[in-house]
């Protein structure tokens, strides 16, 4: 029995298992394929808002791939007390897109927009790194009713971007929103849906990527596919530090990205808890703190190489659950591929070839899936309680103000509008505050089962 006990202790946990080279490489590529579209979408959105040229857009995309690889190394391999050492893929978080585009919109000289964003990400990352040991203890203030509301708002906030892409590259052009562009977007969406419905395994996982390729090929006869970025890109390159200028530190932008960092840390904590259960190595407080340090340090380093805020990618957790390949070294191999792609501008430039309407069609699935993930979280939040229904209702209402009424905050100072024009930031703050008021501060009345958020409470019913 003693010998058996020793053998069990010496046995390698599947998370720490090193697979044969070929399986390691193919499985790592599968993780890259599953998250590639998610990594390149944020730089495309922000780069387009800034008005970057095709060459600079390619550079920004490659930089985000490179920094995603570095962040994945930190998370999977770890150093000191940094890294959850679980099969996590890290990349640019969607949560930062809306606040970053708000920063771009409020910056008069667009050449200053990226330096301001990079400065805000650096500060948010460093503050998040210092707060990681405390945050993992305060996670009780971010229950599913809060995180679900925020994730839903992330998807809803990004959907208008996909709709804009579907109408064409230039809003001022006469053919903007033409039937040609909308047809290409619809065809791409249909291809992605068919692949998701009628394929399995690896092909199903990369349905969005295959949809982008197919949509681009179909767009060639329409004359809307531009291959010039590939011809102008170098085969080998390095993301030069501070390519777009030295970071600038603007208080409003920093506050906005700090809110995003809180959202990102909340999502990563939830992802670590979920992945820990899947790989049968439950994430304790120490693991969560180490994982958050990797997220935040990766985010702080990322702007040095012209990248954005990083966090764990939830879609790769689903891939681990489906394949049952739990080795963190497989994901680290995927991180290596991301670094290599970031060092090959020609590979990064391929995404710049994809026409905007094609991106729009795929974006409907991509961004809609984020909103759907938030709804799935809300389902587990206990919406049969009137307190939670009101938290969700008001948080979503506040969060969609910048989408449905873009001029709502027009009389506020420009610095305040950077935060207010981000529905994700305002929605998150609202959800946290309402959750504290309704579910933490004081005893209050017990939440009642309701069928409608405006149903009369217990005291009112008794009075009648």
Coordinates of C-alpha atoms in Angstrom, one line a residue:
X1 CA 0.0 0.0 0.0
X2 CA 2.9 2.3 0.9
X3 CA 4.6 1.7 -2.5
X4 CA 1.3 2.3 -4.3
X5 CA 0.8 5.6 -2.4
X6 CA 4.3 6.8 -3.4
X7 CA 3.6 5.9 -7.0
X8 CA 0.4 7.8 -7.0
X9 CA 2.2 10.9 -5.6
X10 CA 4.9 10.5 -8.3
X11 CA 2.4 10.1 -11.1
X12 CA 2.2 13.1 -13.4
X13 CA -1.0 15.0 -13.4
X14 CA -2.5 15.4 -16.9
X15 CA -2.1 19.2 -16.6
X16 CA 1.7 18.7 -16.3
X17 CA 2.0 16.0 -18.9
X18 CA 4.3 16.5 -21.9
X19 CA 2.8 14.9 -25.0
X20 CA 4.7 13.6 -28.1
X21 CA 6.0 16.5 -30.3
X22 CA 3.5 16.0 -33.2
X23 CA 0.5 15.8 -30.9
X24 CA 1.8 18.8 -29.0
X25 CA 2.1 20.8 -32.2
X26 CA -1.2 19.9 -33.7
X27 CA -3.1 20.4 -30.5
X28 CA -1.4 23.7 -29.9
X29 CA -2.3 24.9 -33.4
X30 CA -5.9 23.9 -32.7
X31 CA -5.9 26.3 -29.7
X32 CA -4.5 29.1 -31.9
X33 CA -7.2 28.4 -34.5
X34 CA -9.9 28.6 -31.9
X35 CA -8.9 32.0 -30.6
X36 CA -7.2 33.6 -33.6
X37 CA -10.3 35.6 -34.8
X38 CA -10.8 36.8 -31.2
X39 CA -7.2 38.0 -30.9
X40 CA -7.1 40.0 -34.2
X41 CA -10.6 41.5 -33.9
X42 CA -9.7 44.1 -31.2
X43 CA -6.7 45.6 -33.1
X44 CA -8.8 45.7 -36.2
X45 CA -11.6 47.6 -34.5
X46 CA -9.3 50.0 -32.7
X47 CA -7.0 50.4 -35.6
X48 CA -9.8 51.2 -38.0
X49 CA -11.2 53.8 -35.5
X50 CA -7.8 55.5 -35.4
X51 CA -7.6 55.4 -39.2
X52 CA -4.4 53.3 -39.5
X53 CA -3.0 52.5 -42.9
X54 CA -3.0 48.9 -44.1
X55 CA 0.7 48.6 -43.1
X56 CA 0.2 49.9 -39.6
X57 CA -2.9 47.8 -39.1
X58 CA -0.9 44.8 -40.0
X59 CA 1.8 45.9 -37.5
X60 CA -0.7 46.3 -34.7
X61 CA -2.3 42.9 -35.4
X62 CA 1.1 41.2 -35.4
X63 CA 2.0 43.0 -32.1
X64 CA -1.2 41.7 -30.5
X65 CA -0.4 38.2 -31.6
X66 CA 3.1 38.5 -30.2
X67 CA 2.0 39.8 -26.8
X68 CA -0.8 37.2 -26.6
X69 CA 2.0 34.5 -27.0
X70 CA 4.0 36.1 -24.2
X71 CA 1.0 36.4 -21.9
X72 CA 0.2 32.7 -22.6
X73 CA 3.7 31.7 -21.6
X74 CA 3.4 33.6 -18.3
X75 CA 0.0 31.9 -17.6
X76 CA 0.9 28.3 -18.5
X77 CA 4.6 28.0 -17.6
X78 CA 4.8 30.6 -14.9
X79 CA 7.6 32.2 -13.0
X80 CA 7.8 32.7 -9.2
X81 CA 4.2 33.3 -8.0
X82 CA 3.1 34.4 -11.5
X83 CA 0.9 32.1 -13.6
X84 CA -1.9 29.7 -12.7
X85 CA 0.0 26.9 -14.5
X86 CA -3.2 25.7 -16.1
X87 CA -3.9 25.3 -19.8
X88 CA -5.0 28.9 -20.3
X89 CA -4.7 30.8 -23.6
X90 CA -4.3 34.5 -23.1
X91 CA -5.0 37.2 -25.6
X92 CA -6.5 40.7 -26.1
X93 CA -9.7 41.0 -24.1
X94 CA -12.9 42.2 -25.8
X95 CA -13.8 44.1 -22.7
X96 CA -11.3 46.8 -23.6
X97 CA -12.5 47.5 -27.1
X98 CA -15.4 49.8 -26.3
X99 CA -13.5 52.0 -23.8
X100 CA -10.5 52.2 -26.2
X101 CA -12.7 53.3 -29.1
X102 CA -14.2 55.8 -26.7
X103 CA -10.7 57.1 -26.0
X104 CA -10.1 57.3 -29.8
X105 CA -13.4 59.2 -30.4
X106 CA -12.6 61.8 -27.7
X107 CA -9.0 62.4 -28.9
X108 CA -8.7 65.3 -31.3
X109 CA -5.3 64.3 -32.7
X110 CA -5.8 60.6 -33.6
X111 CA -2.0 60.1 -33.6
X112 CA -2.2 60.5 -29.8
X113 CA -5.0 57.9 -29.3
X114 CA -2.8 54.8 -29.2
X115 CA -0.2 56.3 -26.9
X116 CA -3.0 57.3 -24.5
X117 CA -4.5 53.8 -24.6
X118 CA -1.0 52.2 -24.1
X119 CA -0.3 54.4 -21.1
X120 CA -3.7 53.6 -19.5
X121 CA -3.2 49.9 -20.1
X122 CA 0.3 50.0 -18.4
X123 CA -1.1 51.7 -15.3
X124 CA -4.2 49.5 -15.1
X125 CA -2.0 46.4 -15.5
X126 CA 0.5 47.4 -12.8
X127 CA -2.4 48.3 -10.4
X128 CA -4.1 45.0 -11.2
X129 CA -0.8 43.2 -10.4
X130 CA -0.6 44.8 -7.0
X131 CA -4.3 44.2 -6.3
X132 CA -4.3 40.5 -7.4
X133 CA -3.9 39.0 -3.8
X134 CA -6.7 41.3 -2.5
X135 CA -9.0 40.8 -5.5
X136 CA -9.0 37.1 -5.2
X137 CA -10.5 37.6 -1.7
X138 CA -13.0 40.2 -2.9
X139 CA -14.5 38.0 -5.6
X140 CA -17.7 37.5 -3.6
X141 CA -18.7 41.0 -4.7
X142 CA -18.7 39.8 -8.3
X143 CA -21.3 37.1 -8.4
X144 CA -22.8 35.7 -11.6
X145 CA -25.5 38.5 -11.6
X146 CA -22.7 41.1 -12.0
X147 CA -20.3 39.2 -14.3
X148 CA -23.2 38.0 -16.5
X149 CA -24.5 41.5 -16.9
X150 CA -21.0 42.8 -17.9
X151 CA -20.3 40.0 -20.3
X152 CA -23.7 40.5 -22.0
X153 CA -22.9 44.2 -22.3
X154 CA -19.5 43.4 -23.9
X155 CA -21.2 41.4 -26.7
X156 CA -24.0 43.9 -27.1
X157 CA -21.6 46.8 -27.3
X158 CA -19.5 45.1 -30.0
X159 CA -22.4 44.1 -32.3
X160 CA -22.8 47.6 -33.8
X161 CA -19.1 47.3 -34.9
X162 CA -20.0 44.1 -36.8
X163 CA -23.0 45.9 -38.4
X164 CA -20.8 48.7 -39.4
X165 CA -18.3 46.4 -41.0
X166 CA -21.1 44.6 -42.9
X167 CA -21.9 47.9 -44.6
X168 CA -18.5 48.5 -46.1
X169 CA -15.1 50.0 -45.3
X170 CA -15.9 53.7 -45.7
X171 CA -19.1 55.2 -44.1
X172 CA -18.7 58.3 -46.3
X173 CA -18.6 56.3 -49.6
X174 CA -21.7 56.2 -51.9
X175 CA -21.7 52.4 -51.8
X176 CA -21.7 52.2 -48.0
X177 CA -24.5 49.8 -47.1
X178 CA -24.9 48.6 -50.6
X179 CA -26.6 45.3 -51.4
X180 CA -23.2 43.9 -52.6
X181 CA -21.6 44.5 -49.2
X182 CA -24.6 43.2 -47.2
X183 CA -24.8 40.1 -49.4
X184 CA -21.2 39.3 -48.8
X185 CA -21.8 39.7 -45.0
X186 CA -24.8 37.5 -45.2
X187 CA -23.0 34.8 -47.2
X188 CA -20.1 34.7 -44.7
X189 CA -22.6 34.4 -41.8
X190 CA -24.4 31.6 -43.6
X191 CA -21.1 29.7 -44.2
X192 CA -20.1 30.0 -40.5
X193 CA -23.5 28.7 -39.4
X194 CA -23.5 25.8 -41.8
X195 CA -20.0 24.8 -40.7
X196 CA -21.0 25.0 -37.1
X197 CA -24.1 22.9 -37.8
X198 CA -22.8 20.2 -40.1
X199 CA -19.2 19.7 -39.1
X200 CA -17.5 18.3 -36.0
X201 CA -14.2 18.4 -34.2
X202 CA -11.4 20.6 -35.4
X203 CA -13.3 22.0 -38.4
X204 CA -16.2 23.0 -36.2
X205 CA -13.8 24.8 -33.8
X206 CA -12.3 26.9 -36.7
X207 CA -15.7 27.6 -38.4
X208 CA -15.2 31.4 -38.0
X209 CA -11.7 31.2 -39.5
X210 CA -12.9 29.1 -42.4
X211 CA -15.8 31.5 -42.9
X212 CA -13.4 34.4 -43.2
X213 CA -11.3 32.5 -45.8
X214 CA -14.4 31.5 -47.8
X215 CA -15.9 34.9 -47.7
X216 CA -12.7 36.6 -48.8
X217 CA -12.4 34.2 -51.8
X218 CA -16.1 34.9 -52.8
X219 CA -15.5 38.6 -52.5
X220 CA -12.6 38.6 -55.1
X221 CA -14.9 38.7 -58.2
X222 CA -16.7 41.7 -56.6
X223 CA -13.5 43.7 -56.5
X224 CA -13.5 44.4 -52.8
X225 CA -10.5 42.2 -51.8
X226 CA -7.2 44.1 -51.5
X227 CA -4.1 42.0 -51.4
X228 CA -1.7 44.9 -51.2
X229 CA -1.0 44.6 -47.5
X230 CA 0.5 41.1 -48.1
X231 CA 2.8 42.4 -50.8
X232 CA 4.0 45.3 -48.6
X233 CA 4.6 43.2 -45.5
X234 CA 8.0 41.7 -44.6
X235 CA 8.5 38.0 -44.1
X236 CA 10.3 38.6 -40.8
X237 CA 9.9 41.5 -38.4
X238 CA 9.8 42.5 -34.8
X239 CA 7.2 44.6 -33.0
X240 CA 9.4 47.6 -32.3
X241 CA 8.8 49.0 -28.8
X242 CA 6.5 52.1 -28.8
X243 CA 6.2 52.0 -32.6
X244 CA 3.2 54.5 -32.3
X245 CA 4.9 56.8 -29.9
X246 CA 5.8 56.9 -26.2
X247 CA 2.9 56.2 -23.8
X248 CA 0.8 59.1 -22.6
X249 CA -1.0 59.1 -19.2
X250 CA -4.5 60.6 -19.2
X251 CA -6.5 60.3 -16.0
X252 CA -9.9 59.7 -17.6
X253 CA -8.5 57.0 -19.9
X254 CA -6.7 55.4 -17.0
X255 CA -9.9 55.2 -14.9
X256 CA -11.8 53.7 -17.8
X257 CA -9.2 51.0 -18.4
X258 CA -8.9 50.3 -14.7
X259 CA -12.6 49.5 -14.8
X260 CA -11.9 47.2 -17.7
X261 CA -9.1 45.6 -15.7
X262 CA -11.6 44.8 -12.9
X263 CA -13.9 43.2 -15.4
X264 CA -11.1 41.3 -17.0
X265 CA -9.9 40.0 -13.6
X266 CA -13.4 39.0 -12.8
X267 CA -13.8 37.0 -16.0
X268 CA -10.3 35.4 -15.6
X269 CA -11.2 34.3 -12.0
X270 CA -14.4 32.7 -13.2
X271 CA -12.5 31.0 -16.1
X272 CA -9.9 29.7 -13.7
X273 CA -12.6 28.2 -11.4
X274 CA -14.3 26.6 -14.4
X275 CA -11.0 25.2 -15.9
X276 CA -9.8 23.9 -12.6
X277 CA -12.9 21.7 -12.4
X278 CA -12.6 20.6 -16.0
X279 CA -8.9 19.5 -15.6
X280 CA -9.5 18.1 -12.1
X281 CA -7.1 20.5 -10.4
X282 CA -9.4 22.9 -8.5
X283 CA -8.2 26.5 -8.5
X284 CA -7.7 27.6 -4.9
X285 CA -7.0 31.2 -3.7
X286 CA -3.3 30.8 -4.3
X287 CA -3.8 29.6 -7.9
X288 CA -6.2 32.4 -8.7
X289 CA -3.9 35.1 -7.3
X290 CA -1.0 33.7 -9.4
X291 CA -3.2 33.6 -12.5
X292 CA -4.3 37.2 -12.0
X293 CA -0.7 38.2 -11.6
X294 CA 0.0 36.7 -15.0
X295 CA -3.0 38.4 -16.6
X296 CA -2.1 41.8 -15.2
X297 CA 1.7 41.6 -15.8
X298 CA 1.1 40.4 -19.3
X299 CA -1.2 43.4 -19.8
X300 CA 1.4 45.8 -18.4
X301 CA 4.1 44.5 -20.6
X302 CA 1.9 44.3 -23.7
X303 CA 1.9 48.0 -24.6
X304 CA 5.7 48.0 -24.7
X305 CA 5.4 45.9 -27.8
X306 CA 2.2 47.9 -29.0
X307 CA -0.3 45.3 -27.7
X308 CA -3.5 45.8 -25.6
X309 CA -4.8 44.4 -22.3
X310 CA -4.7 40.6 -22.1
X311 CA -7.0 38.1 -20.3
X312 CA -7.9 34.4 -20.5
X313 CA -9.9 33.2 -23.5
X314 CA -13.0 31.4 -22.5
X315 CA -13.5 29.6 -25.9
X316 CA -10.3 27.7 -25.3
X317 CA -11.7 26.3 -22.1
X318 CA -14.4 24.7 -24.1
X319 CA -11.8 23.2 -26.4
X320 CA -10.0 21.7 -23.4
X321 CA -13.3 20.2 -22.2
X322 CA -14.2 18.8 -25.6
X323 CA -10.8 17.3 -26.5
X324 CA -9.9 16.2 -22.9
X325 CA -6.3 17.3 -23.7
X326 CA -5.4 18.9 -20.4
X327 CA -1.7 19.5 -20.7
X328 CA -0.6 23.1 -20.1
X329 CA 2.4 22.5 -22.3
X330 CA 0.1 22.1 -25.3
X331 CA -1.3 25.6 -24.7
X332 CA 2.3 26.9 -24.1
X333 CA 3.1 25.4 -27.6
X334 CA 0.1 27.4 -28.9
X335 CA 1.7 30.5 -27.3
X336 CA 4.9 29.7 -29.2
X337 CA 2.9 29.7 -32.5
X338 CA 1.4 33.1 -31.6
X339 CA 4.8 34.6 -31.0
X340 CA 6.1 33.2 -34.3
X341 CA 3.1 34.7 -36.1
X342 CA 3.7 38.0 -34.4
X343 CA 7.3 37.9 -35.7
X344 CA 6.1 37.2 -39.3
X345 CA 4.3 40.4 -40.5
X346 CA 3.3 38.6 -43.7
X347 CA 1.3 36.1 -41.7
X348 CA -0.3 38.9 -39.7
X349 CA -1.1 40.8 -42.9
X350 CA -3.4 38.1 -44.1
X351 CA -6.2 39.3 -41.8
X352 CA -5.9 42.8 -43.3
X353 CA -6.9 41.2 -46.7
X354 CA -10.3 40.2 -45.4
X355 CA -12.9 42.7 -46.7
X356 CA -14.9 44.5 -44.0
X357 CA -18.3 43.1 -45.0
X358 CA -16.8 39.6 -44.6
X359 CA -15.5 40.5 -41.2
X360 CA -19.0 41.9 -40.4
X361 CA -20.7 38.6 -41.2
X362 CA -18.3 36.6 -39.0
X363 CA -18.5 39.3 -36.3
X364 CA -22.2 38.8 -35.8
X365 CA -21.4 35.2 -34.7
X366 CA -18.2 36.2 -32.8
X367 CA -19.7 39.1 -30.9
X368 CA -23.1 37.6 -30.5
X369 CA -21.5 34.5 -28.9
X370 CA -20.0 36.8 -26.3
X371 CA -23.4 38.2 -25.4
X372 CA -24.8 34.7 -25.4
X373 CA -22.1 33.7 -22.9
X374 CA -23.2 36.5 -20.6
X375 CA -26.8 35.3 -20.9
X376 CA -25.7 31.8 -19.9
X377 CA -24.1 33.2 -16.9
X378 CA -27.2 35.2 -16.0
X379 CA -29.3 32.0 -16.2
X380 CA -27.2 30.7 -13.2
X381 CA -27.5 34.0 -11.4
X382 CA -30.9 33.3 -9.8
X383 CA -33.2 35.6 -11.8
X384 CA -36.2 34.2 -9.9
X385 CA -35.3 36.8 -7.2
X386 CA -36.5 40.3 -7.7
X387 CA -33.3 41.9 -6.4
X388 CA -31.2 40.2 -9.1
X389 CA -33.8 41.0 -11.8
X390 CA -33.6 44.7 -10.9
X391 CA -29.7 44.6 -10.9
X392 CA -29.7 43.1 -14.3
X393 CA -32.4 45.4 -15.7
X394 CA -30.8 48.7 -14.5
X395 CA -27.2 47.6 -15.3
X396 CA -28.1 46.6 -18.9
X397 CA -30.2 49.8 -19.3
X398 CA -27.3 52.0 -18.2
X399 CA -24.8 50.0 -20.3
X400 CA -26.7 50.3 -23.6
X401 CA -27.1 54.1 -23.3
X402 CA -24.0 54.9 -25.4
X403 CA -25.3 52.4 -28.0
X404 CA -28.9 53.6 -28.3
X405 CA -28.4 57.3 -27.5
X406 CA -24.8 58.2 -28.4
X407 CA -25.3 61.9 -27.6
X408 CA -26.8 61.2 -24.2
X409 CA -23.8 62.5 -22.3
X410 CA -23.0 65.4 -24.7
X411 CA -23.1 68.1 -22.0
X412 CA -20.5 66.3 -19.8
X413 CA -16.8 67.2 -19.9
X414 CA -14.7 65.3 -22.5
X415 CA -12.7 63.5 -19.7
X416 CA -15.9 62.2 -18.1
X417 CA -17.3 61.1 -21.5
X418 CA -14.4 58.7 -21.9
X419 CA -15.8 56.7 -19.0
X420 CA -19.5 57.4 -19.6
X421 CA -19.4 56.6 -23.3
X422 CA -18.2 53.1 -22.4
X423 CA -21.4 51.1 -21.7
X424 CA -19.2 48.3 -20.3
X425 CA -17.6 50.6 -17.7
X426 CA -20.8 52.2 -16.6
X427 CA -22.8 49.0 -16.7
X428 CA -20.1 47.2 -14.6
X429 CA -20.0 50.0 -11.9
X430 CA -23.8 50.0 -11.8
X431 CA -24.0 46.2 -11.4
X432 CA -21.4 46.2 -8.6
X433 CA -23.0 49.1 -6.7
X434 CA -26.6 47.7 -7.0
X435 CA -25.4 44.2 -6.0
X436 CA -23.8 45.8 -2.9
X437 CA -27.0 47.7 -2.0
X438 CA -29.4 44.9 -2.6
X439 CA -27.4 41.8 -1.6
X440 CA -24.7 42.9 0.8
X441 CA -25.5 46.2 2.7
X442 CA -27.8 45.5 5.6
X443 CA -30.2 42.6 5.9
X444 CA -33.0 44.1 3.8
X445 CA -36.1 42.1 2.9
X446 CA -35.7 38.7 1.5
X447 CA -35.9 38.5 -2.3
X448 CA -39.3 37.3 -3.5
X449 CA -40.0 35.1 -6.5
X450 CA -41.3 37.3 -9.3
X451 CA -42.6 36.9 -12.8
X452 CA -41.9 40.6 -13.6
X453 CA -39.4 43.1 -12.1
X454 CA -42.2 45.5 -11.4
X455 CA -44.3 43.0 -9.4
X456 CA -45.5 44.4 -6.0
X457 CA -43.3 43.6 -3.1
X458 CA -44.4 41.7 0.0
X459 CA -45.2 44.8 2.0
X460 CA -47.2 46.4 -0.8
X461 CA -49.2 43.2 -1.3
X462 CA -50.0 43.0 2.4
X463 CA -51.2 46.6 2.5
X464 CA -53.6 45.9 -0.3

